[in-house]
Short mmCIF file of C-alpha atoms and ligand atoms in Angstrom, two decimals:
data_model
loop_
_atom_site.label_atom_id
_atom_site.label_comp_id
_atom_site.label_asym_id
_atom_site.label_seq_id
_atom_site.Cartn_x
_atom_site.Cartn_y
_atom_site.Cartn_z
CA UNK A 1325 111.89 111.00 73.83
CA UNK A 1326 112.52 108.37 76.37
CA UNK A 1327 112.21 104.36 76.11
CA UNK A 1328 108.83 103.44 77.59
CA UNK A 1329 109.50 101.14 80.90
CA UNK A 1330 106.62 99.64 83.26
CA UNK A 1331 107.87 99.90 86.26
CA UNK A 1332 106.48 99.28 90.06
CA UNK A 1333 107.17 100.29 93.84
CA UNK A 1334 107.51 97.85 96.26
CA UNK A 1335 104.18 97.98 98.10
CA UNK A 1336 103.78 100.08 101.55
CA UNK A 1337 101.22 98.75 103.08
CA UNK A 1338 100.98 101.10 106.63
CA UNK A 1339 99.03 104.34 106.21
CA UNK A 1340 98.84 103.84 102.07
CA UNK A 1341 95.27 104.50 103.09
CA UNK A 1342 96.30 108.10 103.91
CA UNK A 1343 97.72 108.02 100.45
CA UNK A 1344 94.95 107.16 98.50
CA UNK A 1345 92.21 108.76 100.15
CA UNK A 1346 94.63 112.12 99.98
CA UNK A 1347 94.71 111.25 95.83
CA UNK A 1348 91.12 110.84 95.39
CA UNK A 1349 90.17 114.25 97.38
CA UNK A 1350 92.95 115.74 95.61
CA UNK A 1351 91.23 114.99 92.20
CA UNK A 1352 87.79 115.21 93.58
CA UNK A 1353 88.05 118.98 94.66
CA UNK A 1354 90.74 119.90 91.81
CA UNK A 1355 94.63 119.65 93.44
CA UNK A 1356 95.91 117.27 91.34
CA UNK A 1357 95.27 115.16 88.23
CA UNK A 1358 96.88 112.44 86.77
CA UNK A 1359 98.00 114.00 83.67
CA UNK A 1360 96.40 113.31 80.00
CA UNK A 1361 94.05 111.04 81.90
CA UNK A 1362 91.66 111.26 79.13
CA UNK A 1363 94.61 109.03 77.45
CA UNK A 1364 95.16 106.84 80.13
CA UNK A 1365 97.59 108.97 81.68
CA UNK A 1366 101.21 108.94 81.34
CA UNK A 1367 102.92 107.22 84.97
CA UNK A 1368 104.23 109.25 87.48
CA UNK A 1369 103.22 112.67 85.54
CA UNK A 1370 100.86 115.18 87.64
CA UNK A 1371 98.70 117.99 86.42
CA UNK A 1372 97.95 121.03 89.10
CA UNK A 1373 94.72 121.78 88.99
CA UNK A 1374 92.78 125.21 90.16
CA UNK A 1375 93.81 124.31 94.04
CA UNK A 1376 96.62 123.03 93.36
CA UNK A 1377 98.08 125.78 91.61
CA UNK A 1378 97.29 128.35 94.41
CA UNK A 1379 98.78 125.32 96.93
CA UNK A 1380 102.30 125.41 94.63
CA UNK A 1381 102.63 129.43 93.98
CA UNK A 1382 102.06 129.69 97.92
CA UNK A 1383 104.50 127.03 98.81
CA UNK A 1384 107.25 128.79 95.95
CA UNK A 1385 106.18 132.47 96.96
CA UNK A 1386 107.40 131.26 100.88
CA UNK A 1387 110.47 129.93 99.75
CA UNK A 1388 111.41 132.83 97.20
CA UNK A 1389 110.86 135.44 99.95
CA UNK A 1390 112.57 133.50 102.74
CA UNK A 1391 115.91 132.34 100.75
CA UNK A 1392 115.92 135.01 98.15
CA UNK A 1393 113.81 138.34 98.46
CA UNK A 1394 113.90 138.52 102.23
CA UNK A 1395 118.13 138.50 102.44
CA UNK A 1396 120.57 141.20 100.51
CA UNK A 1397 123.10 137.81 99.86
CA UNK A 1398 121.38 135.79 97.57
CA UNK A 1399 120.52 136.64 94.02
CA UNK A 1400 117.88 134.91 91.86
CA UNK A 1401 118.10 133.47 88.25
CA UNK A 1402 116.18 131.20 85.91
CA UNK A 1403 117.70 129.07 83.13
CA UNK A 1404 116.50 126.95 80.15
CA UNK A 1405 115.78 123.43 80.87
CA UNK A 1406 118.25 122.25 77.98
CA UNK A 1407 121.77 122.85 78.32
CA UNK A 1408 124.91 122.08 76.80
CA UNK A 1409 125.44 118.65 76.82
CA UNK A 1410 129.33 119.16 78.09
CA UNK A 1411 127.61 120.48 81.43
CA UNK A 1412 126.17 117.29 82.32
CA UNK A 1413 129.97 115.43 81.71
CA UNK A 1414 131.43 117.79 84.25
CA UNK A 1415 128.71 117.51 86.89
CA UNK A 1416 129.46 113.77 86.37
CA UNK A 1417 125.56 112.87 85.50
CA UNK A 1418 126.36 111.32 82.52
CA UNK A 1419 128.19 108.79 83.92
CA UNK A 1420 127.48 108.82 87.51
CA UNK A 1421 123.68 109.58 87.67
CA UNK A 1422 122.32 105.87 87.71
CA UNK A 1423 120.54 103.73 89.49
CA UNK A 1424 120.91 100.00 89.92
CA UNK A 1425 117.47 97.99 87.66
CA UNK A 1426 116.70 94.52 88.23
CA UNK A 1427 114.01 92.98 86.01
CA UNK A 1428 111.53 89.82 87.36
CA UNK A 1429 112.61 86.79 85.56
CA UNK A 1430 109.14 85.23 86.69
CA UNK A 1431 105.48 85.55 85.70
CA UNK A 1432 105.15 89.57 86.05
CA UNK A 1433 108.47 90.94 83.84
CA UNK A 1434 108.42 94.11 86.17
CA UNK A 1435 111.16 96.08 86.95
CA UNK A 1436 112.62 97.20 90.41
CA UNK A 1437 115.14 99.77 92.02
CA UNK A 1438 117.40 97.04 93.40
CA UNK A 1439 118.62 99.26 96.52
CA UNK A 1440 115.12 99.56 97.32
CA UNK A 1441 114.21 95.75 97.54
CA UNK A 1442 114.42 94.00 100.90
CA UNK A 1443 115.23 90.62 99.39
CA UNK A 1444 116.28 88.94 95.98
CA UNK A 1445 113.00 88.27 94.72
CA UNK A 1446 110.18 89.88 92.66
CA UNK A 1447 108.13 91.49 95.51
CA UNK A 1448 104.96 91.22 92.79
CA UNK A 1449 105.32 87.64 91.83
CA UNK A 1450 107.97 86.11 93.72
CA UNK A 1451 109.77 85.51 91.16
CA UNK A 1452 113.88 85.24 90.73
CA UNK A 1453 115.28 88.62 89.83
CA UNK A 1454 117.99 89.51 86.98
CA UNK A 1455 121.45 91.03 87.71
CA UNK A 1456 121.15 94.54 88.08
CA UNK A 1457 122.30 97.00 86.17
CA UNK A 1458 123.29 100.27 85.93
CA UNK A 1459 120.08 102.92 84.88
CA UNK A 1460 120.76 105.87 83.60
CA UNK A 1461 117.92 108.92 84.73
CA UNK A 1462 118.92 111.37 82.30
CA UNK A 1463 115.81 112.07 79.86
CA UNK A 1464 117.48 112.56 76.14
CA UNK A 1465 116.13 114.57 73.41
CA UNK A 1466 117.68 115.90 70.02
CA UNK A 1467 118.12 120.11 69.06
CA UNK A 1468 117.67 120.21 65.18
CA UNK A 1469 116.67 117.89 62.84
CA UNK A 1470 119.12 115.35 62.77
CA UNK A 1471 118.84 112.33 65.10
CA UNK A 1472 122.52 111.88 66.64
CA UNK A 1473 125.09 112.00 69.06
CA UNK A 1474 126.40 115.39 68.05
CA UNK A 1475 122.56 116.60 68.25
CA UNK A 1476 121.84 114.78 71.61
CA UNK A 1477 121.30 117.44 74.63
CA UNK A 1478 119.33 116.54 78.01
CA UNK A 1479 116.53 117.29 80.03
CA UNK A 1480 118.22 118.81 83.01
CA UNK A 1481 117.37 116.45 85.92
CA UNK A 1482 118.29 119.16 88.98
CA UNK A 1483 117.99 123.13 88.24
CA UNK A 1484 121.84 123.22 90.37
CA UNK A 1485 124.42 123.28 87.81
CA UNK A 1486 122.51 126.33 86.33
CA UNK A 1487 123.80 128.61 89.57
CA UNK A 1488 127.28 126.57 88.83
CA UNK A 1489 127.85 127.60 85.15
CA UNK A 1490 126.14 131.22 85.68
CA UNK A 1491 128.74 131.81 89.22
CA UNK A 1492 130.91 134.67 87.24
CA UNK A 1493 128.19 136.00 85.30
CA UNK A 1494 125.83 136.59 88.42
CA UNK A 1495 129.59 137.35 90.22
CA UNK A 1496 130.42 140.47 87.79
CA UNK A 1497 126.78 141.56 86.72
CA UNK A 1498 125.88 142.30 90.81
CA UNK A 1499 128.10 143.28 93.22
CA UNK A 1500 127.84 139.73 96.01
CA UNK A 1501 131.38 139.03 97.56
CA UNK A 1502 131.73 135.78 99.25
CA UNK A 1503 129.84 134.31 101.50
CA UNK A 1504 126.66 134.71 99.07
CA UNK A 1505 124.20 132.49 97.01
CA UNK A 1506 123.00 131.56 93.70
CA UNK A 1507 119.16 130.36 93.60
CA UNK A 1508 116.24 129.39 91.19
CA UNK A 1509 113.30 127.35 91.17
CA UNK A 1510 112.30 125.59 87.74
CA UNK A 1511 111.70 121.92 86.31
CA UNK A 1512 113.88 118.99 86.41
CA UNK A 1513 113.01 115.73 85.21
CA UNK A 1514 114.46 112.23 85.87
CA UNK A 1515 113.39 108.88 84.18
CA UNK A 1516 113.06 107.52 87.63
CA UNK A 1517 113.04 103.59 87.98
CA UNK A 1518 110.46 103.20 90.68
CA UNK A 1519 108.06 106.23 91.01
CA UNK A 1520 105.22 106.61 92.95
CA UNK A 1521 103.46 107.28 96.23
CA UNK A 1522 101.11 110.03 94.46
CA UNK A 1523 103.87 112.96 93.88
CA UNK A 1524 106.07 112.14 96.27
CA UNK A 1525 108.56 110.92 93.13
CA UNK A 1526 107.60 111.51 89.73
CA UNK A 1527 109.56 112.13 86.48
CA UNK A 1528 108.94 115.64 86.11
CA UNK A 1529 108.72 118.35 89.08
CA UNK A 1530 109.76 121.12 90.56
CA UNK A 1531 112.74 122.19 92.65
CA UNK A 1532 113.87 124.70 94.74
CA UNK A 1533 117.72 125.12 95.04
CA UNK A 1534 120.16 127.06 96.05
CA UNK A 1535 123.90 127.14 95.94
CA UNK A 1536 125.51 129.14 98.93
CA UNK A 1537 129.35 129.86 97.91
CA UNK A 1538 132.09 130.46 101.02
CA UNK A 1539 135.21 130.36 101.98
CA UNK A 1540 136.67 126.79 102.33
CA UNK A 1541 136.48 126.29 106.16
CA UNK A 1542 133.16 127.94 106.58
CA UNK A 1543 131.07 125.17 104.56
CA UNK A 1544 130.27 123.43 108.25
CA UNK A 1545 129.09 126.22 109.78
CA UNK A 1546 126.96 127.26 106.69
CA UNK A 1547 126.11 123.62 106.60
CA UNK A 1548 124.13 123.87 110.06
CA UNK A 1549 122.74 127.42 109.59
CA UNK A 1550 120.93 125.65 106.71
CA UNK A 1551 120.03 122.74 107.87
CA UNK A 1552 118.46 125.16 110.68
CA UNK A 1553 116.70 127.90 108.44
CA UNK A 1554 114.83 124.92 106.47
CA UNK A 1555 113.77 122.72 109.30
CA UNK A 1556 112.65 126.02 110.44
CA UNK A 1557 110.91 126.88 107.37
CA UNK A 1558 109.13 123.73 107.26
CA UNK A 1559 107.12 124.48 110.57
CA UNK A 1560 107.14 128.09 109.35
CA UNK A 1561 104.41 126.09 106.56
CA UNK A 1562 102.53 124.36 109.55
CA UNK A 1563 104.11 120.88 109.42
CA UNK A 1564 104.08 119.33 112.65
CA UNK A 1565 107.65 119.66 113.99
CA UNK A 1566 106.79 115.81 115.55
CA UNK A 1567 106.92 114.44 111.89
CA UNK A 1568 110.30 116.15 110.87
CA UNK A 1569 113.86 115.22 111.54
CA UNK A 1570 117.18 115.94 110.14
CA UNK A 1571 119.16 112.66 109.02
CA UNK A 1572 122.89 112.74 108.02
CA UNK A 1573 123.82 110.69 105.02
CA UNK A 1574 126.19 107.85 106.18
CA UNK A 1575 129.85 108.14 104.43
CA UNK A 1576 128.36 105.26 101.75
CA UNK A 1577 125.28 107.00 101.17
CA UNK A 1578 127.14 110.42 99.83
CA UNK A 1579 126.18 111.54 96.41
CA UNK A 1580 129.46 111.51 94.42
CA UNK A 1581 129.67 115.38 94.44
CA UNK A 1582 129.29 115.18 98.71
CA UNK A 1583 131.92 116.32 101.23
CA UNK A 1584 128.82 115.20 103.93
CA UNK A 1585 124.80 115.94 103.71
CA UNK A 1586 121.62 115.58 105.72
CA UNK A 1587 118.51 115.13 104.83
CA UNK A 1588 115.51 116.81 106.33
CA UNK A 1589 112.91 113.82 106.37
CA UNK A 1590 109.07 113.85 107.13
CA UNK A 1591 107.28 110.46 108.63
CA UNK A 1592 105.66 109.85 105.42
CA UNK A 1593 102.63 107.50 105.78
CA UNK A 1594 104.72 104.29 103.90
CA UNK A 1595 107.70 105.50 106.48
CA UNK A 1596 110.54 108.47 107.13
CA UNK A 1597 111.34 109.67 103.56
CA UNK A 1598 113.41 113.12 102.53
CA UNK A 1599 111.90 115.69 102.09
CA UNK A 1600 114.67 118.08 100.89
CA UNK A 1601 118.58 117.32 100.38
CA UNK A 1602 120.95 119.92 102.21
CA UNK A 1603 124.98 118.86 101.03
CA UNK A 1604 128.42 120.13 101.26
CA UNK A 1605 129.50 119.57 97.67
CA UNK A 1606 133.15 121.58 98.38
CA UNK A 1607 134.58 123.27 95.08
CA UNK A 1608 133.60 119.99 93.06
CA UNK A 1609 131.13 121.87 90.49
CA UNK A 1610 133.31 125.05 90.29
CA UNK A 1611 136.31 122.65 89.51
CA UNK A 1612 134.64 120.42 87.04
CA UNK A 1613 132.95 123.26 85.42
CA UNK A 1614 136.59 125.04 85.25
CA UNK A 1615 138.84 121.96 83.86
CA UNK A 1616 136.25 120.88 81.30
CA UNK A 1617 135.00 123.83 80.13
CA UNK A 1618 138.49 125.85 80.32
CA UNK A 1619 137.54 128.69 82.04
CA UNK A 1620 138.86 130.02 85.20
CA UNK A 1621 136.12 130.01 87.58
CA UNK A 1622 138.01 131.20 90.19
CA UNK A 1623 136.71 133.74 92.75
CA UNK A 1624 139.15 136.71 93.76
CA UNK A 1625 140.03 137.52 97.32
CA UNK A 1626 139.55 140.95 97.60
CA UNK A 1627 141.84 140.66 101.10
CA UNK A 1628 144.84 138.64 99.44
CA UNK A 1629 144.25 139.09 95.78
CA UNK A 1630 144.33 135.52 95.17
CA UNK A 1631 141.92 133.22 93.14
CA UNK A 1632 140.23 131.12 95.17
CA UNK A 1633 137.63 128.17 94.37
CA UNK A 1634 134.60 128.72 96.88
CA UNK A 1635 133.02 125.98 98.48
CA UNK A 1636 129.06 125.44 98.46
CA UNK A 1637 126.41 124.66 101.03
CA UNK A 1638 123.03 123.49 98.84
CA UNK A 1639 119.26 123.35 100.08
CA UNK A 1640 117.05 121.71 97.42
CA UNK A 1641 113.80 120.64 97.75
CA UNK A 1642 111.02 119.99 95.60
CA UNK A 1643 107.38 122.12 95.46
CA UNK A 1644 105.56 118.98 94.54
CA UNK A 1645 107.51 116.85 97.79
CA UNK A 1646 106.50 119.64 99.91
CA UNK A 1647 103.20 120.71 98.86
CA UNK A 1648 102.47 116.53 99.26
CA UNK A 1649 103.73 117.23 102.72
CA UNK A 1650 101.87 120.02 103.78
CA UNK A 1651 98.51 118.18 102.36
CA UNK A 1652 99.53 115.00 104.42
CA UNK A 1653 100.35 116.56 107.71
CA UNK A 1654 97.39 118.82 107.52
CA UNK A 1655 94.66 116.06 106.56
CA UNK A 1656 92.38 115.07 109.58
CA UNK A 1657 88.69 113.52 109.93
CA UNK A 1658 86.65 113.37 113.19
CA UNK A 1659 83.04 112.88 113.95
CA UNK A 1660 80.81 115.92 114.41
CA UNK A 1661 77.11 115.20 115.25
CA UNK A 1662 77.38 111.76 114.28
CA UNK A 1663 78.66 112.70 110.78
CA UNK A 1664 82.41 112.17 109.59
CA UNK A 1665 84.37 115.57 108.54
CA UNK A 1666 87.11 115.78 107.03
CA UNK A 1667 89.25 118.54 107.15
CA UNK A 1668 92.37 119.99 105.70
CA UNK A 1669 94.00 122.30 108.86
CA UNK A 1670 96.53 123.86 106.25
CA UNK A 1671 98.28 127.26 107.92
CA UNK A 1672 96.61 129.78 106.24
CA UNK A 1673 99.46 130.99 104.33
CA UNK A 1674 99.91 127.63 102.12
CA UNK A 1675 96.00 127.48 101.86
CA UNK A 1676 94.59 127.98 98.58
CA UNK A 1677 91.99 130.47 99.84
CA UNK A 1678 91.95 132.16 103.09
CA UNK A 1679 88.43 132.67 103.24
CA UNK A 1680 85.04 131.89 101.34
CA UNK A 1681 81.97 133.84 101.56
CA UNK A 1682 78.57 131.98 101.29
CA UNK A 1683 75.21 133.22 100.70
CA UNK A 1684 73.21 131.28 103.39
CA UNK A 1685 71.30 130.62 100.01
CA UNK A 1686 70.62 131.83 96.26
CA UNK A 1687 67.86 134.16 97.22
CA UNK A 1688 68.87 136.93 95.18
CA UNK A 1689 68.47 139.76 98.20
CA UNK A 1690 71.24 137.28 99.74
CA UNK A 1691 73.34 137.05 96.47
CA UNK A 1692 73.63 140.71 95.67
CA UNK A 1693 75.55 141.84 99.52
CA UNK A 1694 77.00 138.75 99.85
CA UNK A 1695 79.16 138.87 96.21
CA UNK A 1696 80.08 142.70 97.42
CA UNK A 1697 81.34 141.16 100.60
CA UNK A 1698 83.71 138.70 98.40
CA UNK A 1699 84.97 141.39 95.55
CA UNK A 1700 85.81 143.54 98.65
CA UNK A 1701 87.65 140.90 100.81
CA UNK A 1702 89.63 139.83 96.92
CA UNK A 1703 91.67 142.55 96.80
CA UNK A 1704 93.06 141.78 100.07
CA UNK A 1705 92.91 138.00 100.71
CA UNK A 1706 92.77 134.82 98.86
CA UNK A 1707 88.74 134.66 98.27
CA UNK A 1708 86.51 131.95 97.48
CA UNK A 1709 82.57 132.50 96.98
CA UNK A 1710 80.13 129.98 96.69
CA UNK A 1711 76.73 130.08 96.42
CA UNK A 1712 75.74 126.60 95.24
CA UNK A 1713 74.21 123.70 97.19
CA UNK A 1714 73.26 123.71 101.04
CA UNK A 1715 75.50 125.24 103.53
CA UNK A 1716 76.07 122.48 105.28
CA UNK A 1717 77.58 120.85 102.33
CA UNK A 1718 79.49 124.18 101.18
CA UNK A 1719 80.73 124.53 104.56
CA UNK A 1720 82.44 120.68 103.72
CA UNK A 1721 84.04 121.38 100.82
CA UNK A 1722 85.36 124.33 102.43
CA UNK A 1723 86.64 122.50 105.50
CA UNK A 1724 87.97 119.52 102.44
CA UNK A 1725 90.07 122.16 101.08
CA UNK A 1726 91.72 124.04 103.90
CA UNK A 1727 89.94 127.15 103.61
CA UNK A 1728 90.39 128.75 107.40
CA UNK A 1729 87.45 130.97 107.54
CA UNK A 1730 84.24 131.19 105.86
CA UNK A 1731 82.01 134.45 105.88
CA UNK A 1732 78.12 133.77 106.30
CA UNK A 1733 75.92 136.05 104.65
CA UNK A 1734 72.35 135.34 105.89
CA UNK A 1735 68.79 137.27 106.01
CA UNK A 1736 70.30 139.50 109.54
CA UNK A 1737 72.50 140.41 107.39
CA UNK A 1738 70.24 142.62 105.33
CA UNK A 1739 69.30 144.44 109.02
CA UNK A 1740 72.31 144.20 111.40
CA UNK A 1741 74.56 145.13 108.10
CA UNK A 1742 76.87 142.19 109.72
CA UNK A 1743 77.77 138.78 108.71
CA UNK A 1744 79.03 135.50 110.80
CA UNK A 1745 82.98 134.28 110.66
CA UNK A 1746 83.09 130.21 110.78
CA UNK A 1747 86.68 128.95 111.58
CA UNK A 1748 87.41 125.88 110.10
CA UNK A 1749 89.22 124.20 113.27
CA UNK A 1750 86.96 125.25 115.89
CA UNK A 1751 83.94 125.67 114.11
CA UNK A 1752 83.20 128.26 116.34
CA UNK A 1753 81.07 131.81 114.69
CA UNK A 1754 81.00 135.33 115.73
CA UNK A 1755 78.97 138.04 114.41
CA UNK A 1756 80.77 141.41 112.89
CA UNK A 1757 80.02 144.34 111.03
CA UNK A 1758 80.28 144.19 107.30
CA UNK A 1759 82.74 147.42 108.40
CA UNK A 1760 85.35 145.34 110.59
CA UNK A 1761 85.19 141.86 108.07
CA UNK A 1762 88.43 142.38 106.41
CA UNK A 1763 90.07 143.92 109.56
CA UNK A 1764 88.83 140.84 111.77
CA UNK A 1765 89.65 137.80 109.05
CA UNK A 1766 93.14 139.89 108.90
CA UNK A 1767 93.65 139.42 112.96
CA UNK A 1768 92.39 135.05 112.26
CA UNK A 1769 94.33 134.57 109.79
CA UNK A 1770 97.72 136.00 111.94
CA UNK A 1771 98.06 139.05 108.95
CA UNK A 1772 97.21 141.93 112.09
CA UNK A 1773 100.03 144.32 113.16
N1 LIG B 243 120.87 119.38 93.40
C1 LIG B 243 120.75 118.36 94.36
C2 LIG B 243 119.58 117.53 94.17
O1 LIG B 243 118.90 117.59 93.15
P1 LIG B 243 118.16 115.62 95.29
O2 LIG B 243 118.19 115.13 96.72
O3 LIG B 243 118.32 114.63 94.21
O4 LIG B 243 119.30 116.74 95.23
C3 LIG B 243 116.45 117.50 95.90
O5 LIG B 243 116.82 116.42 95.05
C4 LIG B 243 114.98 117.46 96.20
O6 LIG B 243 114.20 117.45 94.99
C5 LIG B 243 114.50 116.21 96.95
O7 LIG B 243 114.73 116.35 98.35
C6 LIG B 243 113.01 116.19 96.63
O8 LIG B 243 112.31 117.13 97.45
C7 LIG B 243 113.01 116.71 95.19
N2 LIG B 243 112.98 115.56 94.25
C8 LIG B 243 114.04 114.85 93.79
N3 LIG B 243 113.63 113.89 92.94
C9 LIG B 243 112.29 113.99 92.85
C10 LIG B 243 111.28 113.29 92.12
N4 LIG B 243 111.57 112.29 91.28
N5 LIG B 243 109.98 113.67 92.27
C11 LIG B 243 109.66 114.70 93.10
N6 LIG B 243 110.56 115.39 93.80
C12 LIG B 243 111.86 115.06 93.69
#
């Protein structure tokens, strides 16, 4: 599908301890994987495992319901990953979505993102660097059997121009007058030069976007309302509002579709990075998408009667950027009773579980109440159970994974009819009735009232 190319990062050497130590839990307790590893893996391509999954559909669930379900002006869609090829010559990816590849001349033969090299020479080997040139990230593939240009579509490498070529369909089929949006969340791929840093940038993931269509004039005022909403939604996740900040794009830094654009960056362990991409891209989708494809696109005025081309506001972000975000900001280690503890304080609504009941051991007049407990507290909560190893250990992994409260059931139990609540930050327990469990975890976990 796609020419094979070796390529490498330039090397970030503060807090790329974070990094790695972040990888090898997230493999260890079943996040992420590096995917086909039984192959030797394929670079900068992730697999979610069990965690991982619940991480993701938590992280998409928050952002469906907050830009989408929770608002009567924006309508949701979903569309195929291969296009027409003609939409990727209007949106100008075809011949404007490159970047600039330089290849060591020296020893090594590796290959670099130019605009991401401090100096002229290999940062691997030292060696002298080629002239760069111009990369495109489009992944190509071929409908039907023959092999050739007329047969040649693309992977889509953003899920945008999907709301663009869809604006009068979703216009006519629901009744949205302007301002309103267009939004989905789906997989877009780019055959990016320099991956890496776990899955901060890999060649396949998964964004969240949405196009917000007004009237010319209003983009700016969108534009901050947006900017807003996400920064907000960000901490809404438990990020640390410390490690966030919104950074507009200089004039020579604009995407070629950009009227203006800010980026809402975390302070990624190798340095700031973005996070997610919020731009004013004016009518210039709408008007490609009209003069190449022929059709009027135009929106009309119910006031004036005249056609009008709306302008767009655009949040994107990506579910593997931000679930690698949440993980980072919420990872922490300290000493307790001489040992070392580490411990994921995710906000209980992006952790996998929200609580994990433990027999205080496999004595079977433990097991019995104890997997009751967990099948009741499942049909309201996100429910581990566990009754391998010591509880000490258990109590680890739970803390390893984020869990926020874990649900003792121990030889009282069997008399009092009660079992002890552990909170992962505090470590601190208190006793309640097998009656009140739900009702109190509910009340921790900020689900009360
Ligand atoms: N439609 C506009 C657009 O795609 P972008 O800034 O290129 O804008 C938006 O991408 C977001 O998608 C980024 O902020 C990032 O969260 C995510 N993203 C982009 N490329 C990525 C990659 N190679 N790997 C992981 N996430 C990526």
């Amino acid at each position: 599908m796609t020419e094979e190319i070796e390529t490498g990062a330039p090397a970030a050497e503060d807090g790329q301890g974070l990094i790695e130590k972040l990888t090898s839990l997230a493999k260890r307790r079943g996040f992420v994987f590096p995917s086909s590893e039984i192959y030797g893996g394929l670079n900068a391509v992730w697999d979610y495992g069990p965690l991982g999954v619940r991480l993701r559909r938590r992280v998409r669930e928050s952002w469906w319901r907050r830009v989408v379900e929770g608002r009567s002006d924006v309508e949701g869609i979903e569309c195929s990953i291969l296009m027409n090829p003609r939409v990727w010559v209007a949106s100008g990816h075809v011949d404007a979505f490159t970047d600039p590849l330089v290849d060591c001349l020296g020893r090594c033969h590796m290959r670099w993102r130019q605009d991401q090299l401090d100096g002229d020479r290999c940062p691997n080997c030292g060696g002298a660097l080629s002239p760069a040139r111009r990369f495109n990230l489009l992944f190509r593939t071929f409908v039907g059997p023959v092999e050739d240009d007329t047969a040649r579509v693309y992977l889509r490498p953003e899920t945008a121009q999907g709301m663009f070529v869809n604006f009068k369909n979703v216009l006519q089929s629901t009744r949205q007058r302007l301002p309103f949006g267009i939004a989905q969340i789906g997989r877009s791929f780019r055959n990016e030069i320099s991956p890496g840093n776990f899955i901060f940038r890999s060649r396949e993931f998964e964004q969240m976007e949405m196009e917000w269509f007004c009237s010319p004039g209003e983009d700016e005022r969108w534009f901050d309302y947006w900017c807003q909403d996400q920064l907000q939604w960000f901490q809404d996740l438990g990020i640390r509002r410390e490690n966030l900040r919104l950074r507009p794009h200089a004039g020579e830094e604009l995407a070629h579709y950009a009227l203006g654009a800010t980026d809402i960056e975390y302070r990624f362990p190798f340095g700031w990075g973005e996070l997610e991409g919020i731009a004013r891209r004016g009518d210039y989708d709408l008007r490609r998408h009209q003069e190449v494809s022929g059709r009027d696109l135009g929106y009309p005025d119910p006031i004036t009667g005249q056609s009008l081309l709306p302008y767009v506001v655009e949040p994107a972000v990506g579910v593997d950027r931000t679930a690698l975000t949440v993980l980072l900001d919420a990872y922490d280690e300290e000493e307790v009773r001489g040992e070392r503890r580490v411990v994921l304080r995710l906000a209980p609504s992006v952790a996998p579980y929200e609580v994990a009941v433990l027999p205080l051991s496999k004595h079977a007049d433990l097991v019995g109440p104890a997997r009751q407990v967990a099948a009741e507290l499942r049909g309201a909560l996100a429910t581990d159970y566990d009754e391998t190893q010591s509880i000490g250990r258990r109590y680890r992994r739970q803390d390893e994974i984020g869990t926020p409260l874990a649900v003792t059931v121990d030889f009282e139990s069997l008399q009092d009819h009660a079992a002890t609540i552990r909170e992962r930050d505090s470590m601190e327990q208190v006793r309640v009735g097998f009656d009140r469990l739900l009702e109190v975890c509910r009340e921790k976990l900020g689900l009360a009232g």
